Amino acid sequence: MIPGGGQPNMQQILQQAQRMQQELARAEEELAQAEVDGQAGGGLVKATVNGSGELRGLVIDPKAVDPEDTETLADLVVAAVQAANDNAQTLRQQKLGPLTEGLGGMPGLPF
C-alpha cells in the first residue's frame, strides 16, 4: 500500500524495475571488461582479474622463483590473486551498490 491509501501503479513499478535491470546489465558488462590488479611479495607476484573475478594474467618476477622454495612462490601467487579479487569485489560494490540500494523497498521484487 502507498501512504494515503492508494494502490501502487504497477506500470510505473515495472518500468522502474526494467530500467534498473538494464542499468545493472550495463554495469555488469563494464565489470566484465574492467581489470584490476593485486600484488604480493612487494610486487614480485602480480595478478590481474576482471571485475567479475576471472583471472586474466599473472606476472612472476624471476627473483621470486627459488626451485628450493616453491611453497613461498605458491603462497605469493595465492596472495596476489586474493588481493586482485578483493580489488574486484571493491569495484563491484562501487559499480553495483548504488544500483541495488533501493531494490529492497520496491514491492513485488525479491530483493
CSV table of N, CA and C in Angstrom, one decimal:
chain,number,residue,atom,x,y,z
A,1,MET,N,0.8,-1.2,0.0
A,1,MET,CA,0.0,0.0,0.0
A,1,MET,C,0.9,1.2,0.0
A,2,ILE,N,0.4,2.2,-0.6
A,2,ILE,CA,1.1,3.5,-0.6
A,2,ILE,C,0.4,4.4,0.4
A,3,PRO,N,1.3,5.2,1.2
A,3,PRO,CA,0.7,6.1,2.2
A,3,PRO,C,-0.4,6.9,1.6
A,4,GLY,N,-1.5,7.1,2.3
A,4,GLY,CA,-2.7,7.8,1.8
A,4,GLY,C,-3.7,6.9,1.2
A,5,GLY,N,-3.5,5.6,1.2
A,5,GLY,CA,-4.5,4.6,0.8
A,5,GLY,C,-4.5,4.2,-0.6
A,6,GLY,N,-3.7,4.8,-1.5
A,6,GLY,CA,-3.7,4.4,-2.9
A,6,GLY,C,-3.0,3.1,-3.2
A,7,GLN,N,-3.2,2.6,-4.3
A,7,GLN,CA,-2.5,1.4,-4.8
A,7,GLN,C,-1.3,1.8,-5.6
A,8,PRO,N,-0.3,1.0,-5.5
A,8,PRO,CA,0.9,1.3,-6.3
A,8,PRO,C,0.6,1.2,-7.8
A,9,ASN,N,1.2,2.0,-8.6
A,9,ASN,CA,1.0,2.0,-10.0
A,9,ASN,C,1.9,0.9,-10.6
A,10,MET,N,1.3,-0.3,-10.9
A,10,MET,CA,2.1,-1.4,-11.4
A,10,MET,C,2.9,-1.1,-12.6
A,11,GLN,N,2.4,-0.3,-13.5
A,11,GLN,CA,3.1,0.0,-14.8
A,11,GLN,C,4.4,0.8,-14.4
A,12,GLN,N,4.3,1.8,-13.5
A,12,GLN,CA,5.4,2.5,-13.1
A,12,GLN,C,6.5,1.6,-12.4
A,13,ILE,N,6.0,0.8,-11.6
A,13,ILE,CA,6.9,-0.1,-10.9
A,13,ILE,C,7.6,-1.0,-11.9
A,14,LEU,N,6.9,-1.6,-12.8
A,14,LEU,CA,7.5,-2.4,-13.8
A,14,LEU,C,8.5,-1.7,-14.7
A,15,GLN,N,8.2,-0.4,-15.1
A,15,GLN,CA,9.1,0.4,-15.9
A,15,GLN,C,10.4,0.7,-15.1
A,16,GLN,N,10.2,1.0,-13.8
A,16,GLN,CA,11.3,1.3,-12.9
A,16,GLN,C,12.2,0.1,-12.8
A,17,ALA,N,11.6,-1.1,-12.6
A,17,ALA,CA,12.3,-2.3,-12.4
A,17,ALA,C,13.1,-2.7,-13.7
A,18,GLN,N,12.5,-2.4,-14.9
A,18,GLN,CA,13.1,-2.7,-16.2
A,18,GLN,C,14.3,-1.8,-16.4
A,19,ARG,N,14.2,-0.5,-16.0
A,19,ARG,CA,15.3,0.4,-16.1
A,19,ARG,C,16.5,0.0,-15.2
A,20,MET,N,16.1,-0.4,-14.0
A,20,MET,CA,17.2,-0.8,-13.1
A,20,MET,C,17.8,-2.1,-13.6
A,21,GLN,N,17.1,-3.0,-14.2
A,21,GLN,CA,17.6,-4.2,-14.7
A,21,GLN,C,18.6,-3.9,-15.9
A,22,GLN,N,18.2,-2.9,-16.7
A,22,GLN,CA,19.1,-2.5,-17.8
A,22,GLN,C,20.4,-1.9,-17.3
A,23,GLU,N,20.3,-1.0,-16.2
A,23,GLU,CA,21.4,-0.4,-15.7
A,23,GLU,C,22.4,-1.4,-15.0
A,24,LEU,N,21.8,-2.4,-14.4
A,24,LEU,CA,22.6,-3.5,-13.8
A,24,LEU,C,23.3,-4.3,-14.8
A,25,ALA,N,22.6,-4.6,-15.9
A,25,ALA,CA,23.2,-5.3,-17.0
A,25,ALA,C,24.4,-4.5,-17.6
A,26,ARG,N,24.2,-3.2,-17.8
A,26,ARG,CA,25.3,-2.4,-18.3
A,26,ARG,C,26.5,-2.4,-17.3
A,27,ALA,N,26.2,-2.3,-16.1
A,27,ALA,CA,27.3,-2.2,-15.0
A,27,ALA,C,28.0,-3.6,-15.0
A,28,GLU,N,27.3,-4.7,-15.1
A,28,GLU,CA,27.9,-6.0,-15.1
A,28,GLU,C,28.8,-6.1,-16.4
A,29,GLU,N,28.4,-5.6,-17.5
A,29,GLU,CA,29.2,-5.7,-18.7
A,29,GLU,C,30.5,-4.9,-18.5
A,30,GLU,N,30.3,-3.7,-17.9
A,30,GLU,CA,31.5,-2.9,-17.7
A,30,GLU,C,32.5,-3.6,-16.7
A,31,LEU,N,31.9,-4.3,-15.7
A,31,LEU,CA,32.8,-5.0,-14.8
A,31,LEU,C,33.5,-6.1,-15.5
A,32,ALA,N,32.8,-6.8,-16.4
A,32,ALA,CA,33.5,-7.9,-17.1
A,32,ALA,C,34.7,-7.4,-18.0
A,33,GLN,N,34.6,-6.2,-18.4
A,33,GLN,CA,35.7,-5.6,-19.2
A,33,GLN,C,36.8,-4.9,-18.4
A,34,ALA,N,36.4,-4.5,-17.2
A,34,ALA,CA,37.4,-3.8,-16.3
A,34,ALA,C,38.4,-4.8,-15.8
A,35,GLU,N,39.6,-4.3,-15.6
A,35,GLU,CA,40.6,-5.2,-15.0
A,35,GLU,C,41.2,-4.5,-13.8
A,36,VAL,N,41.5,-5.2,-12.7
A,36,VAL,CA,42.2,-4.7,-11.5
A,36,VAL,C,43.3,-5.7,-11.2
A,37,ASP,N,44.3,-5.1,-10.5
A,37,ASP,CA,45.5,-5.9,-10.1
A,37,ASP,C,45.6,-6.1,-8.6
A,38,GLY,N,46.3,-7.1,-8.3
A,38,GLY,CA,46.7,-7.3,-6.9
A,38,GLY,C,48.2,-7.8,-6.9
A,39,GLN,N,48.9,-7.6,-5.8
A,39,GLN,CA,50.3,-8.0,-5.8
A,39,GLN,C,50.6,-8.5,-4.5
A,40,ALA,N,51.7,-9.3,-4.4
A,40,ALA,CA,52.2,-9.8,-3.2
A,40,ALA,C,53.8,-9.8,-3.3
A,41,GLY,N,54.4,-10.0,-2.1
A,41,GLY,CA,55.8,-10.0,-2.0
A,41,GLY,C,56.5,-8.7,-2.5
A,42,GLY,N,55.8,-7.6,-2.2
A,42,GLY,CA,56.4,-6.3,-2.6
A,42,GLY,C,56.4,-6.2,-4.2
A,43,GLY,N,55.5,-6.8,-4.8
A,43,GLY,CA,55.4,-6.7,-6.3
A,43,GLY,C,56.1,-7.8,-7.0
A,44,LEU,N,56.6,-8.8,-6.3
A,44,LEU,CA,57.3,-9.9,-7.0
A,44,LEU,C,56.3,-10.8,-7.8
A,45,VAL,N,55.0,-10.8,-7.3
A,45,VAL,CA,54.0,-11.5,-8.0
A,45,VAL,C,52.8,-10.6,-8.2
A,46,LYS,N,52.3,-10.4,-9.4
A,46,LYS,CA,51.2,-9.6,-9.7
A,46,LYS,C,50.1,-10.4,-10.4
A,47,ALA,N,48.9,-10.2,-10.0
A,47,ALA,CA,47.8,-10.9,-10.6
A,47,ALA,C,46.8,-9.8,-11.2
A,48,THR,N,46.2,-10.2,-12.3
A,48,THR,CA,45.2,-9.3,-12.9
A,48,THR,C,43.9,-10.1,-13.0
A,49,VAL,N,42.8,-9.5,-12.5
A,49,VAL,CA,41.5,-10.2,-12.7
A,49,VAL,C,40.5,-9.1,-13.3
A,50,ASN,N,39.5,-9.6,-13.9
A,50,ASN,CA,38.4,-8.7,-14.4
A,50,ASN,C,37.5,-8.4,-13.2
A,51,GLY,N,36.6,-7.5,-13.4
A,51,GLY,CA,35.7,-7.1,-12.4
A,51,GLY,C,34.8,-8.2,-11.9
A,52,SER,N,34.7,-9.3,-12.6
A,52,SER,CA,33.9,-10.4,-12.2
A,52,SER,C,34.8,-11.4,-11.4
A,53,GLY,N,36.1,-11.1,-11.3
A,53,GLY,CA,36.9,-12.0,-10.5
A,53,GLY,C,37.6,-13.1,-11.3
A,54,GLU,N,37.5,-13.0,-12.6
A,54,GLU,CA,38.2,-14.0,-13.5
A,54,GLU,C,39.6,-13.6,-13.7
A,55,LEU,N,40.5,-14.6,-13.4
A,55,LEU,CA,42.0,-14.4,-13.5
A,55,LEU,C,42.3,-14.1,-15.0
A,56,ARG,N,43.0,-13.0,-15.3
A,56,ARG,CA,43.3,-12.6,-16.6
A,56,ARG,C,44.8,-12.7,-16.9
A,57,GLY,N,45.6,-12.5,-15.8
A,57,GLY,CA,47.0,-12.5,-16.0
A,57,GLY,C,47.8,-12.7,-14.7
A,58,LEU,N,49.0,-13.2,-14.8
A,58,LEU,CA,49.8,-13.5,-13.7
A,58,LEU,C,51.3,-13.2,-14.1
A,59,VAL,N,51.9,-12.3,-13.4
A,59,VAL,CA,53.3,-12.0,-13.7
A,59,VAL,C,54.2,-12.3,-12.4
A,60,ILE,N,55.2,-13.1,-12.7
A,60,ILE,CA,56.1,-13.6,-11.6
A,60,ILE,C,57.5,-13.1,-11.9
A,61,ASP,N,58.0,-12.2,-11.0
A,61,ASP,CA,59.4,-11.7,-11.2
A,61,ASP,C,60.3,-12.9,-11.0
A,62,PRO,N,61.3,-13.1,-11.8
A,62,PRO,CA,62.3,-14.2,-11.7
A,62,PRO,C,62.9,-14.3,-10.3
A,63,LYS,N,63.0,-13.1,-9.6
A,63,LYS,CA,63.6,-13.2,-8.3
A,63,LYS,C,62.7,-14.0,-7.3
A,64,ALA,N,61.5,-14.2,-7.6
A,64,ALA,CA,60.6,-14.9,-6.7
A,64,ALA,C,60.7,-16.4,-6.9
A,65,VAL,N,61.4,-16.8,-8.0
A,65,VAL,CA,61.5,-18.2,-8.3
A,65,VAL,C,62.7,-18.9,-7.7
A,66,ASP,N,62.5,-19.7,-6.7
A,66,ASP,CA,63.6,-20.4,-6.0
A,66,ASP,C,63.2,-21.9,-6.1
A,67,PRO,N,63.9,-22.7,-6.9
A,67,PRO,CA,63.5,-24.1,-7.0
A,67,PRO,C,63.5,-24.8,-5.7
A,68,GLU,N,64.2,-24.3,-4.7
A,68,GLU,CA,64.2,-25.0,-3.4
A,68,GLU,C,63.1,-24.5,-2.5
A,69,ASP,N,62.3,-23.5,-2.9
A,69,ASP,CA,61.3,-23.0,-2.1
A,69,ASP,C,60.0,-22.7,-2.9
A,70,THR,N,59.4,-23.7,-3.5
A,70,THR,CA,58.2,-23.4,-4.3
A,70,THR,C,57.0,-23.1,-3.5
A,71,GLU,N,57.0,-23.5,-2.2
A,71,GLU,CA,55.9,-23.2,-1.3
A,71,GLU,C,55.7,-21.7,-1.2
A,72,THR,N,56.8,-20.9,-1.0
A,72,THR,CA,56.7,-19.5,-0.9
A,72,THR,C,56.2,-18.9,-2.1
A,73,LEU,N,56.6,-19.3,-3.3
A,73,LEU,CA,56.1,-18.8,-4.6
A,73,LEU,C,54.6,-19.1,-4.7
A,74,ALA,N,54.2,-20.3,-4.3
A,74,ALA,CA,52.7,-20.6,-4.3
A,74,ALA,C,52.0,-19.7,-3.4
A,75,ASP,N,52.5,-19.5,-2.2
A,75,ASP,CA,51.8,-18.5,-1.3
A,75,ASP,C,51.7,-17.1,-1.9
A,76,LEU,N,52.8,-16.7,-2.5
A,76,LEU,CA,52.7,-15.4,-3.2
A,76,LEU,C,51.7,-15.3,-4.3
A,77,VAL,N,51.6,-16.3,-5.1
A,77,VAL,CA,50.6,-16.4,-6.1
A,77,VAL,C,49.2,-16.3,-5.5
A,78,VAL,N,48.9,-17.1,-4.5
A,78,VAL,CA,47.6,-17.1,-3.9
A,78,VAL,C,47.3,-15.7,-3.3
A,79,ALA,N,48.3,-15.1,-2.7
A,79,ALA,CA,48.1,-13.8,-2.1
A,79,ALA,C,47.8,-12.8,-3.1
A,80,ALA,N,48.5,-12.8,-4.2
A,80,ALA,CA,48.3,-11.8,-5.3
A,80,ALA,C,46.9,-12.0,-5.9
A,81,VAL,N,46.5,-13.2,-6.2
A,81,VAL,CA,45.2,-13.5,-6.7
A,81,VAL,C,44.1,-13.0,-5.8
A,82,GLN,N,44.3,-13.3,-4.5
A,82,GLN,CA,43.3,-12.9,-3.5
A,82,GLN,C,43.2,-11.3,-3.4
A,83,ALA,N,44.4,-10.7,-3.5
A,83,ALA,CA,44.4,-9.2,-3.5
A,83,ALA,C,43.7,-8.7,-4.7
A,84,ALA,N,43.9,-9.3,-5.8
A,84,ALA,CA,43.2,-8.8,-7.0
A,84,ALA,C,41.7,-9.0,-6.9
A,85,ASN,N,41.3,-10.2,-6.4
A,85,ASN,CA,39.9,-10.5,-6.2
A,85,ASN,C,39.3,-9.5,-5.2
A,86,ASP,N,40.0,-9.2,-4.2
A,86,ASP,CA,39.5,-8.2,-3.2
A,86,ASP,C,39.2,-6.8,-3.9
A,87,ASN,N,40.2,-6.5,-4.8
A,87,ASN,CA,40.0,-5.2,-5.5
A,87,ASN,C,38.8,-5.3,-6.5
A,88,ALA,N,38.6,-6.5,-7.1
A,88,ALA,CA,37.5,-6.7,-8.0
A,88,ALA,C,36.2,-6.6,-7.2
A,89,GLN,N,36.1,-7.1,-6.0
A,89,GLN,CA,35.0,-7.0,-5.2
A,89,GLN,C,34.7,-5.6,-4.8
A,90,THR,N,35.7,-4.8,-4.5
A,90,THR,CA,35.5,-3.4,-4.2
A,90,THR,C,34.9,-2.7,-5.4
A,91,LEU,N,35.5,-3.0,-6.6
A,91,LEU,CA,35.0,-2.4,-7.8
A,91,LEU,C,33.5,-2.7,-8.1
A,92,ARG,N,33.1,-4.0,-7.8
A,92,ARG,CA,31.7,-4.4,-8.0
A,92,ARG,C,30.8,-3.6,-7.0
A,93,GLN,N,31.3,-3.5,-5.8
A,93,GLN,CA,30.5,-2.7,-4.8
A,93,GLN,C,30.3,-1.3,-5.3
A,94,GLN,N,31.4,-0.7,-5.8
A,94,GLN,CA,31.3,0.7,-6.3
A,94,GLN,C,30.3,0.8,-7.5
A,95,LYS,N,30.4,-0.1,-8.4
A,95,LYS,CA,29.5,-0.1,-9.6
A,95,LYS,C,28.1,-0.5,-9.3
A,96,LEU,N,27.9,-1.6,-8.6
A,96,LEU,CA,26.6,-2.1,-8.4
A,96,LEU,C,25.9,-1.6,-7.2
A,97,GLY,N,26.6,-1.2,-6.1
A,97,GLY,CA,26.0,-0.8,-4.9
A,97,GLY,C,24.9,0.3,-5.1
A,98,PRO,N,25.3,1.4,-5.8
A,98,PRO,CA,24.3,2.4,-6.0
A,98,PRO,C,23.0,2.0,-6.8
A,99,LEU,N,23.2,1.0,-7.6
A,99,LEU,CA,22.1,0.5,-8.4
A,99,LEU,C,21.2,-0.5,-7.6
A,100,THR,N,21.7,-1.1,-6.6
A,100,THR,CA,20.9,-2.1,-5.9
A,100,THR,C,20.4,-1.6,-4.5
A,101,GLU,N,20.9,-0.4,-4.1
A,101,GLU,CA,20.5,0.0,-2.7
A,101,GLU,C,19.0,0.1,-2.5
A,102,GLY,N,18.3,0.6,-3.5
A,102,GLY,CA,16.8,0.9,-3.3
A,102,GLY,C,16.0,-0.3,-3.7
A,103,LEU,N,16.5,-1.4,-4.1
A,103,LEU,CA,15.7,-2.5,-4.5
A,103,LEU,C,14.9,-3.2,-3.4
A,104,GLY,N,15.4,-3.1,-2.2
A,104,GLY,CA,14.6,-3.8,-1.1
A,104,GLY,C,13.3,-3.1,-0.8
A,105,GLY,N,13.1,-1.9,-1.2
A,105,GLY,CA,11.9,-1.2,-0.9
A,105,GLY,C,10.8,-1.2,-2.0
A,106,MET,N,11.1,-1.9,-3.1
A,106,MET,CA,10.2,-2.0,-4.2
A,106,MET,C,9.3,-3.2,-4.0
A,107,PRO,N,8.0,-2.9,-3.9
A,107,PRO,CA,7.0,-4.1,-3.7
A,107,PRO,C,7.1,-5.0,-4.9
A,108,GLY,N,7.0,-6.3,-4.5
A,108,GLY,CA,7.0,-7.3,-5.6
A,108,GLY,C,8.3,-7.8,-6.1
A,109,LEU,N,9.4,-7.1,-5.7
A,109,LEU,CA,10.7,-7.6,-6.1
A,109,LEU,C,11.4,-8.4,-5.1
A,110,PRO,N,12.1,-9.5,-5.4
A,110,PRO,CA,12.6,-10.4,-4.5
A,110,PRO,C,14.0,-9.9,-3.9
A,111,PHE,N,14.2,-8.7,-3.6
A,111,PHE,CA,15.5,-8.2,-3.1
A,111,PHE,C,15.3,-7.8,-1.6
